[in-house]
Amino acid sequence: MEKTTRANQSYEQSIHRIGRIWMSLALLVILAVPLAISVNFQTWPALGSLMGGLLPIMMIYVPIGIIEVITFSPMLGSGATYLAFTTGNLTNLKVPCALNAMEIAEIEPGSDEGEVISTIAVAASSLVTNLVLVIGVLMFVQLAPILSSPVLQPAFENILPALFGALGYLYISKNWKLAVVPVSLMVVIFMIAPTAPVGILIPVSALSAIAAARFMYNRKMI
Amino acid sequence: MADYRNSTFMFVLGAIVALFVTVQSIVFLRKAWQEGKRRGIAAEVMRKTVLSSAVFTLVPSLSILLTMLTLSGALGLALPWIRLSVIGAVTYELPAAEAAAQAMGASLIISDIPVSVFSVITWVMTLGIMSGPIFIIFYFKKLQGRVNKIKVEDNRWGALLISAMFVGLISSFLGSALAGGVVSILTLFSSALLMVVCLMLEQKAGFKLFKDFALPLSMIGAMALAILYSNLLGGI
């Protein structure tokens, strides 16, 4: 038992060490892109123009970036968090993918086994997205007219309802009491402000779900 | 200047980034696989996870590819490829690029963006999304320690807390879809219904595959129905 606990702790330590190394390398690689472009094309952005574009974006995306880590990392586990926050597309791909994988494997999110399954799911997903994008680059001429055809537009415009309808059924049918407050709150907010960005409302929705869960847990309603 | 946006140099940068992401994914896959073996998770379960995740990823990846093609009109093919291979998302890249272009008095609707504007766009798109990864490097381990502490102190509440976060995430998208017009609502309910059908086929008729691929099947089915609804209702 003690041996298992030690082994689990050693995995936890090593995944954080490897994760931090890879995350730091990723930041260097990502930053090297604009740097290489500026060097190669000999065009450095003036500080004023850079800040003019950057400030409005950072005002929104700095808090979102931090809130996403706080919201998604307990669901994803350590390994998957390090990988998903390098490869991106979290809400529309990596988090649902990890959820789906744990559901199929009948493993609780946040458990030790969930950590493994979630990491495998995010890694497989990242590899496939990468491959699809490479194919897209190589076959740009052939694919562009098909993907951007007007016939298919309603399908791509409704990809999120198509994803979250099925995923919503899976989770809400099992935890319907947890869903009453956040779903009601989100419907009201979106009816008042239909164009509100979902990214900003995810933490609001998550916090309302946690508060409702705590209320019901304390009163032994769940 | 020839089309600098689609120059060999830009595609070499894209290839380096794609290679980096591939290697990192393989390293983490290997590490998780070894850990799974040590924890006694059956190889079959892990293999199935790879397969179902790969299949599930195909459709959202096509949507990401579509964004790449959309952005390619103004930014060329290589930069959207690079940006969509790393941290960021469809919902981030376009506003970030447009904000940068506007700061330079340009816009993404023009197809001959000067290289000076292009350079600012690449810097803004890159720097604007760095907060998450930087936060992870410095604080994630501490954060994870706190979550683990909650789980150790009260295991049932720890599990409920994570379930509540999931439900919160899903609820925000359900709310958005329910307020998104008739086609969006019909697509949402069709997807849920298709999921019920897939699970029934698995439980009643014993088709195991319907459980493993229930999510991509429901998703593709609902997207196909969205085309039908949109044509019937005229895109309401």
Short mmCIF file of C-alpha atoms in Angstrom, two decimals:
data_model
loop_
_atom_site.label_atom_id
_atom_site.label_comp_id
_atom_site.label_asym_id
_atom_site.label_seq_id
_atom_site.Cartn_x
_atom_site.Cartn_y
_atom_site.Cartn_z
CA MET A 1 0.00 0.00 0.00
CA GLU A 2 2.78 2.35 1.07
CA LYS A 3 4.76 1.29 -2.00
CA THR A 4 1.80 2.13 -4.27
CA THR A 5 1.33 5.54 -2.64
CA ARG A 6 5.05 6.27 -3.10
CA ALA A 7 4.89 5.21 -6.76
CA ASN A 8 1.83 7.45 -7.30
CA GLN A 9 3.63 10.38 -5.70
CA SER A 10 6.70 9.73 -7.81
CA TYR A 11 4.54 9.77 -10.99
CA GLU A 12 2.93 13.01 -9.81
CA GLN A 13 6.36 14.58 -9.22
CA SER A 14 7.77 13.39 -12.53
CA ILE A 15 4.76 14.51 -14.60
CA HIS A 16 5.05 18.02 -13.12
CA ARG A 17 8.80 18.09 -13.86
CA ILE A 18 8.35 16.83 -17.45
CA GLY A 19 5.29 19.02 -17.91
CA ARG A 20 7.08 22.19 -16.85
CA ILE A 21 10.06 21.41 -19.09
CA TRP A 22 7.83 20.78 -22.13
CA MET A 23 5.62 23.76 -21.39
CA SER A 24 8.70 26.02 -21.17
CA LEU A 25 10.07 24.58 -24.42
CA ALA A 26 6.67 25.08 -26.05
CA LEU A 27 6.62 28.74 -25.02
CA LEU A 28 10.09 29.18 -26.54
CA VAL A 29 9.04 27.50 -29.81
CA ILE A 30 5.82 29.52 -29.99
CA LEU A 31 7.66 32.79 -29.28
CA ALA A 32 10.35 31.91 -31.82
CA VAL A 33 7.76 32.15 -34.62
CA PRO A 34 7.13 35.94 -34.53
CA LEU A 35 10.79 36.46 -33.67
CA ALA A 36 11.93 34.50 -36.74
CA ILE A 37 9.40 36.36 -38.92
CA SER A 38 10.68 39.75 -37.69
CA VAL A 39 14.30 38.73 -38.24
CA ASN A 40 13.73 37.11 -41.64
CA PHE A 41 11.56 39.89 -43.08
CA GLN A 42 13.48 42.61 -41.22
CA THR A 43 10.37 44.19 -39.83
CA TRP A 44 10.09 44.83 -36.11
CA PRO A 45 6.78 46.07 -34.72
CA ALA A 46 6.76 49.57 -33.24
CA LEU A 47 5.93 49.38 -29.53
CA GLY A 48 2.90 51.66 -29.98
CA SER A 49 1.29 49.51 -32.69
CA LEU A 50 2.11 46.32 -30.80
CA MET A 51 0.50 47.58 -27.59
CA GLY A 52 -2.46 48.99 -29.55
CA GLY A 53 -3.27 45.49 -30.81
CA LEU A 54 -2.16 43.61 -27.71
CA LEU A 55 -3.87 45.54 -24.91
CA PRO A 56 -7.52 44.93 -25.92
CA ILE A 57 -6.73 41.25 -26.50
CA MET A 58 -4.82 40.84 -23.22
CA MET A 59 -7.57 42.54 -21.22
CA ILE A 60 -9.88 39.70 -22.22
CA TYR A 61 -7.56 36.74 -22.68
CA VAL A 62 -5.18 37.08 -19.71
CA PRO A 63 -7.98 36.45 -17.18
CA ILE A 64 -9.60 33.84 -19.47
CA GLY A 65 -6.28 31.97 -19.78
CA ILE A 66 -5.84 31.80 -16.00
CA ILE A 67 -9.49 30.94 -15.32
CA GLU A 68 -9.31 28.16 -17.94
CA VAL A 69 -6.40 26.56 -16.07
CA ILE A 70 -8.27 26.74 -12.76
CA THR A 71 -11.50 25.39 -14.30
CA PHE A 72 -10.17 22.67 -16.60
CA SER A 73 -7.12 21.30 -14.82
CA PRO A 74 -9.01 19.44 -12.04
CA MET A 75 -11.07 17.72 -14.76
CA LEU A 76 -8.14 16.93 -17.05
CA GLY A 77 -5.52 15.92 -14.47
CA SER A 78 -1.84 16.85 -14.57
CA GLY A 79 -0.46 15.22 -17.76
CA ALA A 80 -3.42 16.20 -19.92
CA THR A 81 -3.32 19.80 -18.62
CA TYR A 82 0.31 20.30 -19.63
CA LEU A 83 -0.36 18.86 -23.07
CA ALA A 84 -3.75 20.47 -23.72
CA PHE A 85 -2.48 23.93 -22.78
CA THR A 86 0.29 23.56 -25.37
CA THR A 87 -1.86 22.21 -28.18
CA GLY A 88 -4.93 24.40 -27.53
CA ASN A 89 -8.57 24.04 -28.64
CA LEU A 90 -9.62 23.18 -25.10
CA THR A 91 -13.37 23.79 -24.86
CA ASN A 92 -14.27 22.71 -28.38
CA LEU A 93 -12.07 19.62 -28.48
CA LYS A 94 -9.62 18.54 -25.76
CA VAL A 95 -11.87 18.75 -22.67
CA PRO A 96 -14.89 17.03 -24.35
CA CYS A 97 -12.50 14.42 -25.76
CA ALA A 98 -11.05 13.64 -22.32
CA LEU A 99 -14.57 13.54 -20.81
CA ASN A 100 -15.78 11.17 -23.49
CA ALA A 101 -12.77 8.87 -23.05
CA MET A 102 -13.29 8.63 -19.28
CA GLU A 103 -17.00 7.98 -19.82
CA ILE A 104 -16.30 5.12 -22.27
CA ALA A 105 -13.66 3.61 -19.96
CA GLU A 106 -16.14 4.00 -17.04
CA ILE A 107 -13.53 5.84 -15.00
CA GLU A 108 -14.22 8.74 -12.64
CA PRO A 109 -12.73 12.09 -13.72
CA GLY A 110 -10.19 13.29 -11.18
CA SER A 111 -9.27 9.74 -10.14
CA ASP A 112 -5.78 8.22 -10.58
CA GLU A 113 -7.00 6.14 -13.55
CA GLY A 114 -8.76 9.21 -14.94
CA GLU A 115 -5.38 10.98 -15.02
CA VAL A 116 -3.99 8.25 -17.31
CA ILE A 117 -7.02 7.94 -19.61
CA SER A 118 -7.37 11.71 -19.92
CA THR A 119 -3.69 12.13 -20.88
CA ILE A 120 -3.92 9.33 -23.47
CA ALA A 121 -7.10 10.90 -24.92
CA VAL A 122 -5.60 14.41 -25.19
CA ALA A 123 -2.38 13.04 -26.73
CA ALA A 124 -4.28 11.00 -29.35
CA SER A 125 -6.51 13.98 -30.07
CA SER A 126 -3.52 16.33 -30.50
CA LEU A 127 -1.86 13.90 -32.91
CA VAL A 128 -5.01 13.59 -35.03
CA THR A 129 -5.60 17.36 -35.18
CA ASN A 130 -1.99 17.81 -36.17
CA LEU A 131 -2.34 15.24 -38.94
CA VAL A 132 -5.59 16.77 -40.21
CA LEU A 133 -3.96 20.22 -40.37
CA VAL A 134 -0.92 18.85 -42.23
CA ILE A 135 -3.24 17.12 -44.73
CA GLY A 136 -5.16 20.40 -44.99
CA VAL A 137 -1.96 22.29 -45.85
CA LEU A 138 -0.86 19.67 -48.41
CA MET A 139 -4.30 19.36 -50.03
CA PHE A 140 -5.40 22.99 -49.67
CA VAL A 141 -6.50 23.36 -53.30
CA GLN A 142 -8.67 20.24 -53.24
CA LEU A 143 -10.14 20.72 -49.73
CA ALA A 144 -10.89 24.45 -49.68
CA PRO A 145 -13.94 24.34 -52.01
CA ILE A 146 -15.43 21.30 -50.25
CA LEU A 147 -15.08 22.61 -46.69
CA SER A 148 -16.23 26.10 -47.54
CA SER A 149 -19.17 24.95 -49.70
CA PRO A 150 -22.43 26.72 -48.71
CA VAL A 151 -24.19 23.34 -48.38
CA LEU A 152 -21.97 22.36 -45.42
CA GLN A 153 -22.01 25.74 -43.67
CA PRO A 154 -25.02 25.04 -41.39
CA ALA A 155 -23.27 21.86 -40.21
CA PHE A 156 -20.07 23.69 -39.18
CA GLU A 157 -22.01 26.65 -37.73
CA ASN A 158 -23.84 24.22 -35.43
CA ILE A 159 -20.87 22.08 -34.40
CA LEU A 160 -21.04 23.20 -30.73
CA PRO A 161 -24.77 22.43 -30.23
CA ALA A 162 -24.09 19.08 -31.98
CA LEU A 163 -21.23 18.34 -29.57
CA PHE A 164 -22.74 19.59 -26.33
CA GLY A 165 -26.23 18.13 -26.94
CA ALA A 166 -24.85 14.58 -26.80
CA LEU A 167 -22.26 15.33 -24.12
CA GLY A 168 -24.89 17.22 -22.11
CA TYR A 169 -27.22 14.23 -22.16
CA LEU A 170 -24.43 11.92 -20.97
CA TYR A 171 -23.53 14.05 -17.96
CA ILE A 172 -26.78 15.75 -17.08
CA SER A 173 -28.77 12.50 -17.10
CA LYS A 174 -26.38 11.28 -14.38
CA ASN A 175 -26.12 14.57 -12.47
CA TRP A 176 -29.39 16.33 -13.25
CA LYS A 177 -29.65 17.91 -9.80
CA LEU A 178 -26.26 19.58 -10.33
CA ALA A 179 -27.40 20.98 -13.68
CA VAL A 180 -30.61 22.76 -12.67
CA VAL A 181 -28.99 25.98 -11.40
CA PRO A 182 -26.23 26.48 -14.02
CA VAL A 183 -28.42 25.59 -17.03
CA SER A 184 -31.21 27.94 -15.84
CA LEU A 185 -28.70 30.72 -15.16
CA MET A 186 -27.02 30.34 -18.56
CA VAL A 187 -30.33 30.26 -20.46
CA VAL A 188 -31.39 33.51 -18.74
CA ILE A 189 -28.02 35.19 -19.44
CA PHE A 190 -28.00 34.15 -23.10
CA MET A 191 -31.62 35.23 -23.57
CA ILE A 192 -30.70 38.69 -22.25
CA ALA A 193 -27.36 38.84 -24.10
CA PRO A 194 -27.39 36.29 -26.98
CA THR A 195 -23.95 37.31 -28.25
CA ALA A 196 -22.18 37.05 -24.86
CA PRO A 197 -18.88 35.14 -25.28
CA VAL A 198 -19.20 31.61 -23.91
CA GLY A 199 -15.54 31.62 -22.82
CA ILE A 200 -16.19 34.32 -20.24
CA LEU A 201 -19.36 32.63 -18.97
CA ILE A 202 -17.82 29.16 -18.41
CA PRO A 203 -16.32 30.13 -15.01
CA VAL A 204 -19.59 31.86 -14.01
CA SER A 205 -21.50 28.71 -14.89
CA ALA A 206 -18.94 26.47 -13.14
CA LEU A 207 -19.04 28.61 -9.98
CA SER A 208 -22.85 28.53 -9.88
CA ALA A 209 -22.74 24.73 -10.30
CA ILE A 210 -20.19 24.40 -7.46
CA ALA A 211 -22.22 26.67 -5.17
CA ALA A 212 -25.41 24.70 -5.89
CA ALA A 213 -23.56 21.40 -5.39
CA ARG A 214 -22.16 22.56 -2.02
CA PHE A 215 -25.60 23.75 -0.90
CA MET A 216 -27.18 20.39 -1.75
CA TYR A 217 -24.24 18.43 -0.33
CA ASN A 218 -24.46 20.25 3.01
CA ARG A 219 -28.19 19.53 3.16
CA LYS A 220 -27.66 15.90 2.11
CA MET A 221 -29.81 16.43 -1.00
CA ILE A 222 -27.21 14.71 -3.19
CA MET B 1 7.85 41.22 -52.45
CA ALA B 2 6.56 37.82 -53.63
CA ASP B 3 3.87 36.30 -51.44
CA TYR B 4 5.90 36.22 -48.25
CA ARG B 5 2.94 34.71 -46.35
CA ASN B 6 3.17 31.45 -48.32
CA SER B 7 6.95 31.40 -48.66
CA THR B 8 9.07 28.31 -48.00
CA PHE B 9 10.39 30.05 -44.89
CA MET B 10 6.89 30.27 -43.39
CA PHE B 11 6.16 26.61 -44.14
CA VAL B 12 9.46 25.55 -42.57
CA LEU B 13 8.38 27.40 -39.40
CA GLY B 14 5.03 25.58 -39.59
CA ALA B 15 6.76 22.21 -39.97
CA ILE B 16 8.98 22.88 -36.93
CA VAL B 17 5.97 23.76 -34.76
CA ALA B 18 3.98 20.74 -36.00
CA LEU B 19 6.97 18.47 -35.31
CA PHE B 20 7.36 19.87 -31.80
CA VAL B 21 3.67 19.29 -30.96
CA THR B 22 3.85 15.76 -32.40
CA VAL B 23 6.91 14.84 -30.33
CA GLN B 24 5.41 16.31 -27.16
CA SER B 25 2.16 14.37 -27.71
CA ILE B 26 4.07 11.12 -28.23
CA VAL B 27 6.18 11.71 -25.08
CA PHE B 28 3.05 12.28 -22.96
CA LEU B 29 1.22 9.37 -24.58
CA ARG B 30 4.14 7.06 -23.75
CA LYS B 31 4.42 8.34 -20.20
CA ALA B 32 0.67 7.89 -19.56
CA TRP B 33 0.70 4.44 -21.16
CA GLN B 34 3.53 3.28 -18.87
CA GLU B 35 1.73 4.74 -15.86
CA GLY B 36 -1.49 3.02 -16.93
CA LYS B 37 0.32 -0.32 -17.09
CA ARG B 38 1.79 0.26 -13.64
CA ARG B 39 -1.65 1.08 -12.25
CA GLY B 40 -3.10 -2.10 -13.79
CA ILE B 41 -5.26 -0.50 -16.49
CA ALA B 42 -5.82 -3.08 -19.24
CA ALA B 43 -3.96 -2.38 -22.49
CA GLU B 44 -7.26 -2.94 -24.30
CA VAL B 45 -8.87 -0.05 -22.38
CA MET B 46 -5.97 2.26 -23.27
CA ARG B 47 -6.01 1.15 -26.93
CA LYS B 48 -9.74 1.81 -27.06
CA THR B 49 -9.14 5.27 -25.57
CA VAL B 50 -6.69 6.09 -28.37
CA LEU B 51 -9.08 4.87 -31.05
CA SER B 52 -12.25 6.51 -29.73
CA SER B 53 -10.42 9.80 -29.07
CA ALA B 54 -8.92 9.77 -32.56
CA VAL B 55 -12.31 9.16 -34.18
CA PHE B 56 -14.02 11.77 -32.00
CA THR B 57 -11.35 14.34 -32.90
CA LEU B 58 -11.91 14.07 -36.66
CA VAL B 59 -15.02 16.25 -36.92
CA PRO B 60 -13.88 19.12 -34.62
CA SER B 61 -10.54 19.00 -36.48
CA LEU B 62 -12.37 19.60 -39.75
CA SER B 63 -13.91 22.67 -38.15
CA ILE B 64 -10.41 23.84 -37.10
CA LEU B 65 -9.25 23.19 -40.66
CA LEU B 66 -12.11 25.33 -41.93
CA THR B 67 -10.88 28.19 -39.69
CA MET B 68 -7.40 27.71 -41.14
CA LEU B 69 -8.81 28.05 -44.63
CA THR B 70 -10.84 31.12 -43.62
CA LEU B 71 -7.81 32.87 -42.14
CA SER B 72 -5.63 31.88 -45.09
CA GLY B 73 -7.28 34.50 -47.30
CA ALA B 74 -5.63 37.32 -45.36
CA LEU B 75 -2.74 35.63 -43.56
CA GLY B 76 -1.63 32.96 -46.01
CA LEU B 77 -1.74 29.27 -45.14
CA ALA B 78 1.33 28.84 -42.94
CA LEU B 79 0.56 31.28 -40.10
CA PRO B 80 -3.00 29.95 -39.43
CA TRP B 81 -1.51 26.42 -39.56
CA ILE B 82 1.06 27.39 -36.91
CA ARG B 83 -1.42 29.24 -34.72
CA LEU B 84 -4.06 26.48 -34.81
CA SER B 85 -1.45 23.81 -33.97
CA VAL B 86 -0.67 25.41 -30.60
CA ILE B 87 -2.44 27.08 -27.67
CA GLY B 88 -5.39 29.14 -28.84
CA ALA B 89 -8.67 28.28 -30.49
CA VAL B 90 -10.95 29.21 -33.32
CA THR B 91 -12.61 31.80 -31.05
CA TYR B 92 -9.29 33.47 -30.20
CA GLU B 93 -7.24 33.60 -33.39
CA LEU B 94 -9.61 35.65 -35.52
CA PRO B 95 -10.31 38.48 -33.00
CA ALA B 96 -6.61 38.63 -32.06
CA ALA B 97 -5.52 38.95 -35.70
CA GLU B 98 -8.22 41.54 -36.44
CA ALA B 99 -7.34 43.64 -33.33
CA ALA B 100 -3.68 43.68 -34.41
CA ALA B 101 -4.55 44.60 -38.00
CA GLN B 102 -6.83 47.42 -36.81
CA ALA B 103 -4.12 48.81 -34.54
CA MET B 104 -2.07 49.23 -37.72
CA GLY B 105 -4.99 50.85 -39.57
CA ALA B 106 -5.53 47.71 -41.70
CA SER B 107 -8.09 44.89 -41.70
CA LEU B 108 -8.17 41.18 -42.42
CA ILE B 109 -10.67 41.73 -45.21
CA ILE B 110 -7.87 42.97 -47.47
CA SER B 111 -5.84 40.19 -49.04
CA ASP B 112 -2.56 42.06 -49.59
CA ILE B 113 -1.53 42.78 -46.01
CA PRO B 114 1.88 44.50 -45.88
CA VAL B 115 4.65 42.54 -44.18
CA SER B 116 4.91 45.17 -41.40
CA VAL B 117 1.25 44.57 -40.44
CA PHE B 118 1.74 40.81 -40.75
CA SER B 119 4.63 41.00 -38.30
CA VAL B 120 2.50 42.86 -35.71
CA ILE B 121 -0.31 40.31 -36.19
CA THR B 122 2.04 37.39 -35.46
CA TRP B 123 3.35 39.07 -32.28
CA VAL B 124 -0.14 39.93 -30.99
CA MET B 125 -1.57 36.47 -31.76
CA THR B 126 1.37 34.88 -29.94
CA LEU B 127 1.70 37.13 -26.88
CA GLY B 128 -2.04 37.54 -26.27
CA ILE B 129 -2.57 33.87 -25.36
CA MET B 130 0.47 33.30 -23.14
CA SER B 131 -1.19 33.78 -19.73
CA GLY B 132 -2.49 30.20 -19.39
CA PRO B 133 0.82 28.44 -20.12
CA ILE B 134 2.80 30.90 -17.94
CA PHE B 135 0.33 30.41 -15.07
CA ILE B 136 0.74 26.64 -15.47
CA ILE B 137 4.53 26.77 -15.28
CA PHE B 138 4.50 28.74 -12.02
CA TYR B 139 1.28 27.82 -10.20
CA PHE B 140 -0.26 24.63 -11.58
CA LYS B 141 1.59 22.26 -9.25
CA LYS B 142 0.41 24.27 -6.25
CA LEU B 143 -3.15 24.36 -7.60
CA GLN B 144 -3.15 20.60 -8.19
CA GLY B 145 -1.87 20.11 -4.62
CA ARG B 146 -4.89 22.01 -3.30
CA VAL B 147 -7.33 19.98 -5.40
CA ASN B 148 -5.70 16.75 -4.18
CA LYS B 149 -5.98 17.99 -0.58
CA ILE B 150 -9.73 18.53 -1.01
CA LYS B 151 -10.03 15.00 -2.43
CA VAL B 152 -8.08 13.49 0.49
CA GLU B 153 -10.00 15.44 3.17
CA ASP B 154 -13.45 14.70 1.76
CA ASN B 155 -13.39 12.27 -1.13
CA ARG B 156 -17.12 12.50 -1.88
CA TRP B 157 -17.08 16.29 -2.03
CA GLY B 158 -13.90 16.17 -4.16
CA ALA B 159 -15.67 13.99 -6.74
CA LEU B 160 -18.80 16.18 -6.61
CA LEU B 161 -16.70 19.32 -7.07
CA ILE B 162 -15.18 17.97 -10.30
CA SER B 163 -18.60 16.77 -11.54
CA ALA B 164 -20.03 20.24 -10.79
CA MET B 165 -17.23 21.83 -12.85
CA PHE B 166 -18.04 19.51 -15.77
CA VAL B 167 -21.72 20.27 -15.53
CA GLY B 168 -20.91 24.01 -15.32
CA LEU B 169 -18.83 23.82 -18.52
CA ILE B 170 -21.52 21.88 -20.37
CA SER B 171 -24.31 24.18 -19.05
CA SER B 172 -22.66 27.28 -20.49
CA PHE B 173 -22.70 25.73 -23.99
CA LEU B 174 -26.24 24.41 -23.50
CA GLY B 175 -27.39 27.92 -22.55
CA SER B 176 -25.63 29.37 -25.58
CA ALA B 177 -27.19 26.79 -27.91
CA LEU B 178 -30.68 27.17 -26.40
CA ALA B 179 -30.55 30.91 -27.03
CA GLY B 180 -28.95 30.51 -30.45
CA GLY B 181 -32.04 30.22 -32.68
CA VAL B 182 -34.31 27.42 -33.86
CA VAL B 183 -31.69 25.51 -35.90
CA SER B 184 -29.27 25.59 -32.97
CA ILE B 185 -31.94 24.31 -30.53
CA LEU B 186 -33.08 21.56 -32.91
CA THR B 187 -29.47 20.49 -33.49
CA LEU B 188 -28.86 20.37 -29.72
CA PHE B 189 -31.90 18.16 -29.04
CA SER B 190 -31.22 15.97 -32.10
CA SER B 191 -27.70 15.33 -30.82
CA ALA B 192 -29.00 14.40 -27.36
CA LEU B 193 -31.63 12.13 -28.92
CA LEU B 194 -29.06 10.41 -31.13
CA MET B 195 -26.95 9.80 -28.02
CA VAL B 196 -29.97 8.14 -26.35
CA VAL B 197 -30.46 5.95 -29.46
CA CYS B 198 -26.75 4.95 -29.52
CA LEU B 199 -26.80 4.02 -25.83
CA MET B 200 -30.05 2.05 -26.27
CA LEU B 201 -28.57 0.14 -29.21
CA GLU B 202 -25.58 -0.70 -27.02
CA GLN B 203 -27.64 -1.73 -23.99
CA LYS B 204 -30.58 -3.49 -25.67
CA ALA B 205 -28.99 -4.91 -28.81
CA GLY B 206 -25.47 -5.35 -27.42
CA PHE B 207 -23.72 -3.29 -30.11
CA LYS B 208 -20.60 -2.33 -28.12
CA LEU B 209 -19.34 -0.06 -30.89
CA PHE B 210 -22.31 2.25 -30.40
CA LYS B 211 -21.07 3.13 -26.93
CA ASP B 212 -17.45 3.63 -27.97
CA PHE B 213 -18.37 5.89 -30.86
CA ALA B 214 -21.64 7.32 -29.52
CA LEU B 215 -20.31 10.89 -29.31
CA PRO B 216 -18.89 11.21 -32.86
CA LEU B 217 -21.93 9.39 -34.29
CA SER B 218 -24.37 11.70 -32.47
CA MET B 219 -22.35 14.73 -33.45
CA ILE B 220 -22.10 13.89 -37.15
CA GLY B 221 -25.79 12.92 -37.25
CA ALA B 222 -26.84 16.19 -35.60
CA MET B 223 -24.61 18.22 -37.95
CA ALA B 224 -26.20 16.51 -40.96
CA LEU B 225 -29.63 17.28 -39.50
CA ALA B 226 -28.55 20.94 -39.02
CA ILE B 227 -28.18 21.15 -42.81
CA LEU B 228 -31.71 19.77 -43.21
CA TYR B 229 -33.18 22.09 -40.55
CA SER B 230 -31.42 25.09 -42.02
CA ASN B 231 -32.78 24.35 -45.50
CA LEU B 232 -36.30 23.70 -44.19
CA LEU B 233 -36.37 26.77 -41.96
CA GLY B 234 -34.30 29.08 -44.11
CA GLY B 235 -31.49 29.49 -41.55
CA ILE B 236 -33.53 30.86 -38.63
#
